[in-house]
mmCIF file of C-alpha atoms in Angstrom:
data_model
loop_
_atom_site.group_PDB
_atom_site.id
_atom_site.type_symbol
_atom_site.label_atom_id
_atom_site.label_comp_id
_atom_site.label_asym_id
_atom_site.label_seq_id
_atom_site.Cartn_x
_atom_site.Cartn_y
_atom_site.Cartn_z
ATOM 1 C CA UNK A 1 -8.843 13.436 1.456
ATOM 2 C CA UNK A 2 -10.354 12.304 4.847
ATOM 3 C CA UNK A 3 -13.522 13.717 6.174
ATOM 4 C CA UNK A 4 -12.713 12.744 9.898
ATOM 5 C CA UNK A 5 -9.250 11.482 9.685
ATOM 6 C CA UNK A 6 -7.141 13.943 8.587
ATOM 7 C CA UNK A 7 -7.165 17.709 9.628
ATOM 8 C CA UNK A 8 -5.840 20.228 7.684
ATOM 9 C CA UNK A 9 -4.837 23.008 10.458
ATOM 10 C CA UNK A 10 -3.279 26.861 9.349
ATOM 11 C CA UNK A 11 0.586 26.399 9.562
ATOM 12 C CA UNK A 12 1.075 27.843 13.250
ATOM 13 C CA UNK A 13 3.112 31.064 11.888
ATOM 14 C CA UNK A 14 -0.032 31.874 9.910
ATOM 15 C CA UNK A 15 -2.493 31.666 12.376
ATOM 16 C CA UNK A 16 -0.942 33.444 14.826
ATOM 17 C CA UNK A 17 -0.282 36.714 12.402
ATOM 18 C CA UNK A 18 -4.096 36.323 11.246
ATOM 19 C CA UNK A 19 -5.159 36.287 15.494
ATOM 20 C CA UNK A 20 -3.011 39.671 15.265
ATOM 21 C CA UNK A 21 -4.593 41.013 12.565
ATOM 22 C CA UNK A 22 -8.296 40.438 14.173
ATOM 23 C CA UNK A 23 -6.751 41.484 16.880
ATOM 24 C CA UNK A 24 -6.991 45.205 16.021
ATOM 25 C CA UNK A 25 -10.403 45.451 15.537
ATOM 26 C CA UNK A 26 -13.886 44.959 17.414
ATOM 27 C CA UNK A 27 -15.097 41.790 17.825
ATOM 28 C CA UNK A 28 -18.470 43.259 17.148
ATOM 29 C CA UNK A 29 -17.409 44.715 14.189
ATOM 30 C CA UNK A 30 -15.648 41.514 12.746
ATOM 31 C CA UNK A 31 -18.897 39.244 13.766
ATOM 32 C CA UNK A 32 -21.268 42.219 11.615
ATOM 33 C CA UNK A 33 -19.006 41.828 8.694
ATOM 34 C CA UNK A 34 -18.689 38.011 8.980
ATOM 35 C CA UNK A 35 -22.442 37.992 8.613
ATOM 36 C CA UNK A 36 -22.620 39.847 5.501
ATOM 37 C CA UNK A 37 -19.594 37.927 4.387
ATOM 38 C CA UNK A 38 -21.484 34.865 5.126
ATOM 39 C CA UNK A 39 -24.695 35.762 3.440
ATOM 40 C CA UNK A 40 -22.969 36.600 0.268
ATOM 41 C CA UNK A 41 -20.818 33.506 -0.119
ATOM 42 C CA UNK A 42 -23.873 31.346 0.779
ATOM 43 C CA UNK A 43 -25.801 33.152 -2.400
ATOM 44 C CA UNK A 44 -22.626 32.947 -4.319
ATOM 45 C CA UNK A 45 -21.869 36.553 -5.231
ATOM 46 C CA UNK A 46 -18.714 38.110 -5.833
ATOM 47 C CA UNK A 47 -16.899 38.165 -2.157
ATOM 48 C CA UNK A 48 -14.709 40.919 -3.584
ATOM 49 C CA UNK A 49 -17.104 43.011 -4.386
ATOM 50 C CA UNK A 50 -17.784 46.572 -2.453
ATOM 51 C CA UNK A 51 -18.700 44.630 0.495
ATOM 52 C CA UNK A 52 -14.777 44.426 1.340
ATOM 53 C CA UNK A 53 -15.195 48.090 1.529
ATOM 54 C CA UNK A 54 -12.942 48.277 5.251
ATOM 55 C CA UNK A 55 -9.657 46.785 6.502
ATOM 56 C CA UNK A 56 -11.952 45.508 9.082
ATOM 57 C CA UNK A 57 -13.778 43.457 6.440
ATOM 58 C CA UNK A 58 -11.016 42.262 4.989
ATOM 59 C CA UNK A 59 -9.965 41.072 8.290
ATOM 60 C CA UNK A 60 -13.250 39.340 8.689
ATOM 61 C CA UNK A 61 -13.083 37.866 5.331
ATOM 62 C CA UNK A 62 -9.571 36.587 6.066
ATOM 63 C CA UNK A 63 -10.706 35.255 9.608
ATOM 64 C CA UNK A 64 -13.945 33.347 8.297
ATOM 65 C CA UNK A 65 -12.960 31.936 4.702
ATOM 66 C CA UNK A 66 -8.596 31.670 4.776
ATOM 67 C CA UNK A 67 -9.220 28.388 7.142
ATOM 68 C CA UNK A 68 -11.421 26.591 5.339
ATOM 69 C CA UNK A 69 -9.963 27.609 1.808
ATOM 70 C CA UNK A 70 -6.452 26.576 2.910
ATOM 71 C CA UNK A 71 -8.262 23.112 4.065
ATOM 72 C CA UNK A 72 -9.696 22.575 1.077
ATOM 73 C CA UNK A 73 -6.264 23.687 -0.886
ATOM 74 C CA UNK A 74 -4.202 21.725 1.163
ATOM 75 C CA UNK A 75 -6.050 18.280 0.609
ATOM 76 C CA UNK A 76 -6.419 18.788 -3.026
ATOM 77 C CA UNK A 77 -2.801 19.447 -3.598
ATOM 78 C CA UNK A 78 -1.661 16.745 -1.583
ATOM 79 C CA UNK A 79 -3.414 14.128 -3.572
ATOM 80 C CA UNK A 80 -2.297 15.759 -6.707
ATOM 81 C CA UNK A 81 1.331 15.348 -5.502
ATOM 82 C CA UNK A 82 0.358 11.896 -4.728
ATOM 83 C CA UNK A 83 -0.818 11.229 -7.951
ATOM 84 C CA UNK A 84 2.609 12.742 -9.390
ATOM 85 C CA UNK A 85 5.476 11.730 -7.617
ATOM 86 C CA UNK A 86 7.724 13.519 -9.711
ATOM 87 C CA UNK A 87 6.208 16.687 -10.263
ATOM 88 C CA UNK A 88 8.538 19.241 -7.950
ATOM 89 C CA UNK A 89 6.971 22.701 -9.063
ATOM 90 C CA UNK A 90 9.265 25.931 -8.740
ATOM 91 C CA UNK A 91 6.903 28.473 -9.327
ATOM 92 C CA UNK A 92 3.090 29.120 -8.720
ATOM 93 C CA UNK A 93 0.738 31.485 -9.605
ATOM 94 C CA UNK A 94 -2.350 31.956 -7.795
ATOM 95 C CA UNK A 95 -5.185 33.694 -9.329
ATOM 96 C CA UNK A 96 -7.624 35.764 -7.328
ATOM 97 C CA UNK A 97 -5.978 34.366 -4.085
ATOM 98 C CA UNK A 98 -7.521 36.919 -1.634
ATOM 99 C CA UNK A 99 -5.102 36.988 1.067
ATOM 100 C CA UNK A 100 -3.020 33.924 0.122
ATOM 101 C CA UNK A 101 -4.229 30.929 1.490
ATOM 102 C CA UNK A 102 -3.024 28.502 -1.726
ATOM 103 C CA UNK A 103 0.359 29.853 -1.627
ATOM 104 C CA UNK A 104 0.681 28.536 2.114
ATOM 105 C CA UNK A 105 -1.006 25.204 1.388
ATOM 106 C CA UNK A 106 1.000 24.747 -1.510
ATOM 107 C CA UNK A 107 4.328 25.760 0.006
ATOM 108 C CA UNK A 108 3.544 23.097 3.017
ATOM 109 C CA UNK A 109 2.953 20.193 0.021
ATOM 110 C CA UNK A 110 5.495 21.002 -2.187
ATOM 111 C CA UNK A 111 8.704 22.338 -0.115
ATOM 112 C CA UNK A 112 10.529 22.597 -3.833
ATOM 113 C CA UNK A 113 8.420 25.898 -4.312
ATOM 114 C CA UNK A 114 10.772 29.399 -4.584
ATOM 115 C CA UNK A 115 8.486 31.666 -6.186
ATOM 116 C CA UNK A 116 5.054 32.190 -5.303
ATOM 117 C CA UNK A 117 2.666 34.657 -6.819
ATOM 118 C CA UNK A 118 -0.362 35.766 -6.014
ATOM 119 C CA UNK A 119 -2.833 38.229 -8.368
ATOM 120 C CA UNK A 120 -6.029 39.812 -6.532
ATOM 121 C CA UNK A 121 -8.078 42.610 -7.791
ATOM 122 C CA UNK A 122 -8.322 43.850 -4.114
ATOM 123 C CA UNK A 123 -5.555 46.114 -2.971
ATOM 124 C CA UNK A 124 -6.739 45.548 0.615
ATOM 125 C CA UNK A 125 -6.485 41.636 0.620
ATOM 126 C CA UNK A 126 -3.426 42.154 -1.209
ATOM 127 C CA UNK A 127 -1.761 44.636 1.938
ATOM 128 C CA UNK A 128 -2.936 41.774 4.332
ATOM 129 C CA UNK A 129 -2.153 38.828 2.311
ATOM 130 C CA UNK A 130 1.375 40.257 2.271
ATOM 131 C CA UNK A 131 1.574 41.769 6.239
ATOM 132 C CA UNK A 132 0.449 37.497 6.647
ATOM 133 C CA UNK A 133 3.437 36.190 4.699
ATOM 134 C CA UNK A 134 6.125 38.424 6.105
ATOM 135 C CA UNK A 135 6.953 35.820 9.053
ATOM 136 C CA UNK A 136 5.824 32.621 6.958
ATOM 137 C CA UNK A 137 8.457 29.826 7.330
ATOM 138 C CA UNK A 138 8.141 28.989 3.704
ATOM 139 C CA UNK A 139 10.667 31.101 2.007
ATOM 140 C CA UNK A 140 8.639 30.909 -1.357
ATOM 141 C CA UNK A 141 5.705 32.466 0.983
ATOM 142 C CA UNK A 142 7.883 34.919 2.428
ATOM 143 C CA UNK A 143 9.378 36.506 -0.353
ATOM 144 C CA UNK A 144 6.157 36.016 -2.564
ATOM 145 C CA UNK A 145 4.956 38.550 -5.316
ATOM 146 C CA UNK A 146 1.711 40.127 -5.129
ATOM 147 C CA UNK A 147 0.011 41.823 -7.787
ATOM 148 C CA UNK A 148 -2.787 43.581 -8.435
ATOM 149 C CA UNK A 149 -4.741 42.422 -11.213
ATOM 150 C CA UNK A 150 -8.385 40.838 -12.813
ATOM 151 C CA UNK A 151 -8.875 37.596 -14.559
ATOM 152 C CA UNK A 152 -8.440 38.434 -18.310
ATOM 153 C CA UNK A 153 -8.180 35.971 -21.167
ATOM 154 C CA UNK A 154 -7.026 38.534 -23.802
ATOM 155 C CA UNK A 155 -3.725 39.324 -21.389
ATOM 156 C CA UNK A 156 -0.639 36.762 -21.799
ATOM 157 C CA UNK A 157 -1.374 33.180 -20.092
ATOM 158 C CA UNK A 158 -0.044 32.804 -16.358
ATOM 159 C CA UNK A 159 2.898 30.632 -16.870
ATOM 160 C CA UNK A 160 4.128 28.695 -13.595
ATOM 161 C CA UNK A 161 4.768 24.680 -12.729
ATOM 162 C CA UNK A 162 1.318 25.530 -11.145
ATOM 163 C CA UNK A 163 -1.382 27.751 -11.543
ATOM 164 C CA UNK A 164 -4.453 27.506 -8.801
ATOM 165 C CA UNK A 165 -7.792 29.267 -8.875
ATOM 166 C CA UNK A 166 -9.421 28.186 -5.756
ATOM 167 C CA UNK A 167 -13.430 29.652 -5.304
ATOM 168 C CA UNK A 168 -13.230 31.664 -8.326
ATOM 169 C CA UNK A 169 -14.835 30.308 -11.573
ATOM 170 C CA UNK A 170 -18.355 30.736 -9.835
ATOM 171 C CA UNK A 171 -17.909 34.792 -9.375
ATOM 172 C CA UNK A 172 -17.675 34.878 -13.200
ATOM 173 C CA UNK A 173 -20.130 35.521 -15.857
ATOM 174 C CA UNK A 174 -20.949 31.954 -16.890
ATOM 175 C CA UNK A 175 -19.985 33.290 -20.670
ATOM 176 C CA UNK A 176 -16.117 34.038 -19.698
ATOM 177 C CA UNK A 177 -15.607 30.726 -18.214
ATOM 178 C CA UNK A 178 -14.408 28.233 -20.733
ATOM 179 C CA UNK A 179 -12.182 31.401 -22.008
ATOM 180 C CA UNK A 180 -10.431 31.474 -18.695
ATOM 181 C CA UNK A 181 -10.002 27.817 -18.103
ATOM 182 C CA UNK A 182 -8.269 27.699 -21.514
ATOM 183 C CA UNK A 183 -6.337 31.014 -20.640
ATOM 184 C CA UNK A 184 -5.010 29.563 -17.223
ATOM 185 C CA UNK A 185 -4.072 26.203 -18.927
ATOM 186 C CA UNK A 186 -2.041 27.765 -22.000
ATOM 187 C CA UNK A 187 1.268 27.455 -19.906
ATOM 188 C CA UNK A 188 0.588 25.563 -16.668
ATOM 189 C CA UNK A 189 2.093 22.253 -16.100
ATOM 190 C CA UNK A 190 -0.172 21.906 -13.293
ATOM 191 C CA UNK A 191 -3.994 23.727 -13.009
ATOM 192 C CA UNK A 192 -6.126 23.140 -9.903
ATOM 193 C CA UNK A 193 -9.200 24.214 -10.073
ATOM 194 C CA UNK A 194 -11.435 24.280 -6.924
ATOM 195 C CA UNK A 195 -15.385 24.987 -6.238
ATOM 196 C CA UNK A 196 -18.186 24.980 -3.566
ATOM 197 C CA UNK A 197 -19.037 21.712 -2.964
ATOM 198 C CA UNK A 198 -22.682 22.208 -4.263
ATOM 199 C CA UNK A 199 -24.182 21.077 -7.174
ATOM 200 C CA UNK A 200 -23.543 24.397 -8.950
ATOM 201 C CA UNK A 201 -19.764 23.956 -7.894
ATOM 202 C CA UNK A 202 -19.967 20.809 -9.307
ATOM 203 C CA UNK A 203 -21.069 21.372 -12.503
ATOM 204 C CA UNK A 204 -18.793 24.261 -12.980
ATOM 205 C CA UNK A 205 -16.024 22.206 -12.836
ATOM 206 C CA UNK A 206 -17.283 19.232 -14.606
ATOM 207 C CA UNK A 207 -17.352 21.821 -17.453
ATOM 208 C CA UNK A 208 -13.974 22.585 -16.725
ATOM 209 C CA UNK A 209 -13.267 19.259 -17.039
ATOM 210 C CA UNK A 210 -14.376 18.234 -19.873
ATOM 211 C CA UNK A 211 -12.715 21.312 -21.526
ATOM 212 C CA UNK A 212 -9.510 20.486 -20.097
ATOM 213 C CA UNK A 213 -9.482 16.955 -21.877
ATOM 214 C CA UNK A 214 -10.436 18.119 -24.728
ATOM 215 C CA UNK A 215 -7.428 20.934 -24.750
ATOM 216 C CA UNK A 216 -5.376 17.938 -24.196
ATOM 217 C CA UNK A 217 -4.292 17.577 -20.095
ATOM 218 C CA UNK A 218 -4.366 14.761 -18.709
ATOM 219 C CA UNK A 219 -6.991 14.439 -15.395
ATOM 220 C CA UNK A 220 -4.693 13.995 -11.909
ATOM 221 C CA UNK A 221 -7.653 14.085 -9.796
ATOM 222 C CA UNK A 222 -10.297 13.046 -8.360
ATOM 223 C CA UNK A 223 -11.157 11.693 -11.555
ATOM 224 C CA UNK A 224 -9.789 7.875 -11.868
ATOM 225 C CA UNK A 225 -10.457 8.449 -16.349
ATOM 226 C CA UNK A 226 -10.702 10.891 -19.037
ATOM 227 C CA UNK A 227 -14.284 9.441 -19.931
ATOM 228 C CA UNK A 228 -17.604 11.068 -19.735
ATOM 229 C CA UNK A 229 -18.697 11.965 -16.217
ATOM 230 C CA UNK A 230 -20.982 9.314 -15.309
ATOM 231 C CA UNK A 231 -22.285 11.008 -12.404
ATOM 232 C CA UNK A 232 -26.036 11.663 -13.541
ATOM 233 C CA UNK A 233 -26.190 15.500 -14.365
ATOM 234 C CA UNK A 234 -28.584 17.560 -12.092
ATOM 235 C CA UNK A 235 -29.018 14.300 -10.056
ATOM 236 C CA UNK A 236 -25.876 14.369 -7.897
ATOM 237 C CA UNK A 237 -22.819 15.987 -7.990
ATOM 238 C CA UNK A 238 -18.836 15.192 -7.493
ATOM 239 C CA UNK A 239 -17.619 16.328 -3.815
ATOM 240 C CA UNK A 240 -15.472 16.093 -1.371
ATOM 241 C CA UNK A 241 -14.362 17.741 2.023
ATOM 242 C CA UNK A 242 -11.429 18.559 4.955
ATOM 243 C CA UNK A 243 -11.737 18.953 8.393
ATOM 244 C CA UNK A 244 -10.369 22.357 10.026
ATOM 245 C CA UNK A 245 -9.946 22.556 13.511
ATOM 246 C CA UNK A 246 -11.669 26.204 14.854
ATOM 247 C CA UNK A 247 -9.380 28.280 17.447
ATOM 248 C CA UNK A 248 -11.172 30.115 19.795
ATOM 249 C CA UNK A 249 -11.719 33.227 17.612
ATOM 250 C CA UNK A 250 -12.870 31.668 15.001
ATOM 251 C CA UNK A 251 -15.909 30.092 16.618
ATOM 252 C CA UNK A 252 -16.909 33.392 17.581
ATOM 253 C CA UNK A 253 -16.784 34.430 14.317
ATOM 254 C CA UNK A 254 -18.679 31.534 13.075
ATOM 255 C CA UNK A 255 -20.794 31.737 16.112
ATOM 256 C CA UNK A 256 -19.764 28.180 15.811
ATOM 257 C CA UNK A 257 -20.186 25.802 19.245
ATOM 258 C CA UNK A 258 -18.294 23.052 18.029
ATOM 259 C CA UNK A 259 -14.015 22.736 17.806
ATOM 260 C CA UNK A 260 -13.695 21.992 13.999
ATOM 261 C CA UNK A 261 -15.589 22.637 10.987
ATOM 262 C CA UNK A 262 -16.063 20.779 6.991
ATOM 263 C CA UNK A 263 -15.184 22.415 4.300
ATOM 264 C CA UNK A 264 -17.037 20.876 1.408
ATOM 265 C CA UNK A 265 -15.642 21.759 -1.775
ATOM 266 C CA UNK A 266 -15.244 20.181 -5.939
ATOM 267 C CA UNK A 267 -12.382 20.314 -7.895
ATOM 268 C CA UNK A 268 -10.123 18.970 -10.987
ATOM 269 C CA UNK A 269 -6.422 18.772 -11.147
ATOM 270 C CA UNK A 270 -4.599 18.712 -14.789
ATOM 271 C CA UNK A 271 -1.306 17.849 -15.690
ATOM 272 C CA UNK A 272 0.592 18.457 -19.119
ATOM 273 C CA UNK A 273 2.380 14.961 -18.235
ATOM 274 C CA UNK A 274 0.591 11.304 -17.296
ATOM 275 C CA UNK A 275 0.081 11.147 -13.765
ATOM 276 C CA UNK A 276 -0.367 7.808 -11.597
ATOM 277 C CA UNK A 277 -4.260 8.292 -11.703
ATOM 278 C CA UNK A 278 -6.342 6.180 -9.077
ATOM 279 C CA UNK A 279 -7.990 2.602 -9.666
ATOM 280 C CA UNK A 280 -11.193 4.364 -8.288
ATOM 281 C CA UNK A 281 -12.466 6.734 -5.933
ATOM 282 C CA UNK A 282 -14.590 6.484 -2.958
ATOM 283 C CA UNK A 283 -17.369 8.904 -3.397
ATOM 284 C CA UNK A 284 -19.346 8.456 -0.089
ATOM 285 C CA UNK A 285 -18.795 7.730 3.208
ATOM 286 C CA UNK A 286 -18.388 4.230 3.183
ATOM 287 C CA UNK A 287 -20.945 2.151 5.372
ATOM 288 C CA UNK A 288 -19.205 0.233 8.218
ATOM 289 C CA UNK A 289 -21.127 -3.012 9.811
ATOM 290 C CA UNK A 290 -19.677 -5.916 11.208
ATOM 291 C CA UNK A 291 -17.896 -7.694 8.864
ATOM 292 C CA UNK A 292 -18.538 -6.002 5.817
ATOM 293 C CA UNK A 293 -17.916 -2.486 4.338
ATOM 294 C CA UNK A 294 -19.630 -1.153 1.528
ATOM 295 C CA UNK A 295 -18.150 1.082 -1.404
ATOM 296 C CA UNK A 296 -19.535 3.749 -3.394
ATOM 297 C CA UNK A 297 -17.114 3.715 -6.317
ATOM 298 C CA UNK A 298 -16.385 5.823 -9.534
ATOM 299 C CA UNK A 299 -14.009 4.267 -11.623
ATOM 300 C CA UNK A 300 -13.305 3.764 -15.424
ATOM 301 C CA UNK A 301 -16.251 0.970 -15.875
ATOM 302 C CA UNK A 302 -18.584 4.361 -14.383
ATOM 303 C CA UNK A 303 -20.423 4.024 -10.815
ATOM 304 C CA UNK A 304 -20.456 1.157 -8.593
ATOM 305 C CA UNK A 305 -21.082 -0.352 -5.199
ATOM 306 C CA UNK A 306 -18.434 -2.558 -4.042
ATOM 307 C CA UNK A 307 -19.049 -4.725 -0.881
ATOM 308 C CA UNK A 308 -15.879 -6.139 0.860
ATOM 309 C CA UNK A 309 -16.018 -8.686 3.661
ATOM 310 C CA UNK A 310 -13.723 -10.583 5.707
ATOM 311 C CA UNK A 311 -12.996 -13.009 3.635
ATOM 312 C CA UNK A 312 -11.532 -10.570 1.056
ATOM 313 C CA UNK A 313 -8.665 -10.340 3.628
ATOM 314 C CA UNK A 314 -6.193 -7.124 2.859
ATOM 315 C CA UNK A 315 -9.149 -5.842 1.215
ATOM 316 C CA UNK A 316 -11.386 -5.444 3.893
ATOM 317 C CA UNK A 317 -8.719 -4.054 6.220
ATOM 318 C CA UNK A 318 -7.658 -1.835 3.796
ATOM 319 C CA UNK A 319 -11.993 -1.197 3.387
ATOM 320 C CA UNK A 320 -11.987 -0.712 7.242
ATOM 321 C CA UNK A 321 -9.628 2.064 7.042
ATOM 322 C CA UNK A 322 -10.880 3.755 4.155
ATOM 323 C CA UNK A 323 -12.508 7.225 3.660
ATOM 324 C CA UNK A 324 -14.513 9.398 1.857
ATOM 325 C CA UNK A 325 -12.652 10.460 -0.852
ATOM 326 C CA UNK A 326 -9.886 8.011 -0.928
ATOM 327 C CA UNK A 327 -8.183 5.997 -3.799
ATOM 328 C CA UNK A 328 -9.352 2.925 -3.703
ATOM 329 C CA UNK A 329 -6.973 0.423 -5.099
ATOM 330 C CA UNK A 330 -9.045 -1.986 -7.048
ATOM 331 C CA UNK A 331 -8.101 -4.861 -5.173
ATOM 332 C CA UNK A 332 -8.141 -8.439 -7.870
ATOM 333 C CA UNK A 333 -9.947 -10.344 -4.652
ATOM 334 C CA UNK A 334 -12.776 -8.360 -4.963
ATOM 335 C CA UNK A 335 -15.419 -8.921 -7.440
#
């Protein structure tokens, strides 16, 4: 996942039916309900709450989070499939998906997809999360399922080759949390799990994480090991973020002045089968200066600070190119 390098853009057929579906309303009225939208997410409070109380809300909620979510989706899937080379997933399930945007981003990573599934609670994001998918190129987006339903650990586990819940764990009771992390892992071969990129996010899925070890996964990513955190707890936190260009509508929306935007965001990908797990990760930006590149690492020995200079040869090209959030190979010339 690259900061600056690598954009993750809406699949053209997507953005153009969500520019249609803005299209029918105000921009006035979309800004207003942006605002509140805003607010809310900002103070983490249910977004599906009564303040999707219009299709023009809806809209707005579509316009100013489906972007950045699918962003955010999109690079953490990618470097799960990276991690597992032969993981080809036929079916997903995507809990509390809102209008959709993980069934696109996963559809895009994985073209062995053929059934797609999204459950929302909303029956509004669930009409435009469907009028969105109608022209999708994806067949496994086109001819998805959507249902209407809540999160609820006492109903039968969600069984697909992946189950996503992307922005979700935070708008529930702290209390019901480990229950649905073990209810959404019962029958997944794959669970992503994605939060804010805030120290709250953070430490919701570090809790996640450690549950999901203990039930017996095995981490795909970011982690690079199965052991204790050893990011100091309330400290600093895990995160990472994508770059999303911003069409013309959407900077209104935003009121946003510049072309692209970074979605920060946490996360934790478990598999039921060994993945190809990274040497270490790059957890900062790393710091560039002539000759020498600096590395803020977390790998199985814990944290660490790796500098890599010229003389370390493929190492410090492969340093020079390197990003925020990479996999960092462990390279034997560097001590």
């Amino acid at each position: 996942m690259r900061e600056s390098s690598i954009v993750s853009a809406l699949p053209e057929t997507l953005r153009s039916a969500l520019d249609e579906e803005l299209g029918k309303y105000p921009q006035n009225r979309l800004t207003q309900s942006v605002e509140r939208l805003s607010t809310r997410y900002r103070e983490n409070a249910p977004a599906s709450a009564p303040i999707l109380s219009s299709e023009a809300d809806i809209a707005a909620y579509a316009g100013y989070r489906m972007p950045a979510t699918y962003a955010a989706v999109h690079a953490v899937l990618a470097e799960a499939a990276l991690r597992t080379p032969g993981f080809a997933p036929r079916t997903q399930i995507d809990i509390g998906g809102g209008t959709g945007a993980a069934i696109w981003a996963a559809a895009d990573v994985w073209p062995t997809l053929e059934e797609s599934t999204v459950v929302e609670q909303v029956t509004g994001a669930i009409a435009l999360g469907r009028r969105l998918a109608e022209n999708a190129g994806d067949k496994a987006v086109r001819g998805s399922i959507w249902r209407r339903g809540l999160i609820d650990p006492a109903a039968p586990a969600p069984e697909a080759d992946l189950v996503t819940l992307s922005y979700v764990l935070g708008e529930l009771p702290e209390a019901r949390r480990a229950d649905t992390v073990r209810w959404l892992s019962a029958k997944a071969s794959m669970l992503v799990l994605i939060e804010p990129g805030t120290p709250a996010g953070y430490e919701r899925i570090v809790a996640a994480r450690d549950q999901l070890v203990e039930l017996g996964l095995s981490l795909v990513a970011p982690c690079p090991h199965e052991g204790v955190c050893p990011i100091p707890r309330g400290k600093d936190w895990c995160h990472f973020s994508a770059r999303l260009p911003r069409t013309g509508l959407h900077r209104q929306l935003k009121s946003g002045t510049l072309g692209f935007e970074d979605e920060k965001f946490s996360y934790v990908v478990a598999s039921r089968t060994a993945p190809d797990r990274a040497d270490a990760r790059i957890l900062r930006h790393p710091a560039k200066r002539k000759g020498m590149v600096s590395l803020s690492l977390c790998a199985e020995s814990g944290l660490t600070e790796k500098i890599v200079t010229k003389r370390h040869g493929p190492a410090y090209r492969a340093a020079r190119d390197a990003e925020w959030g990479d996999a960092w190979p462990g390279h034997s010339t560097v001590d």
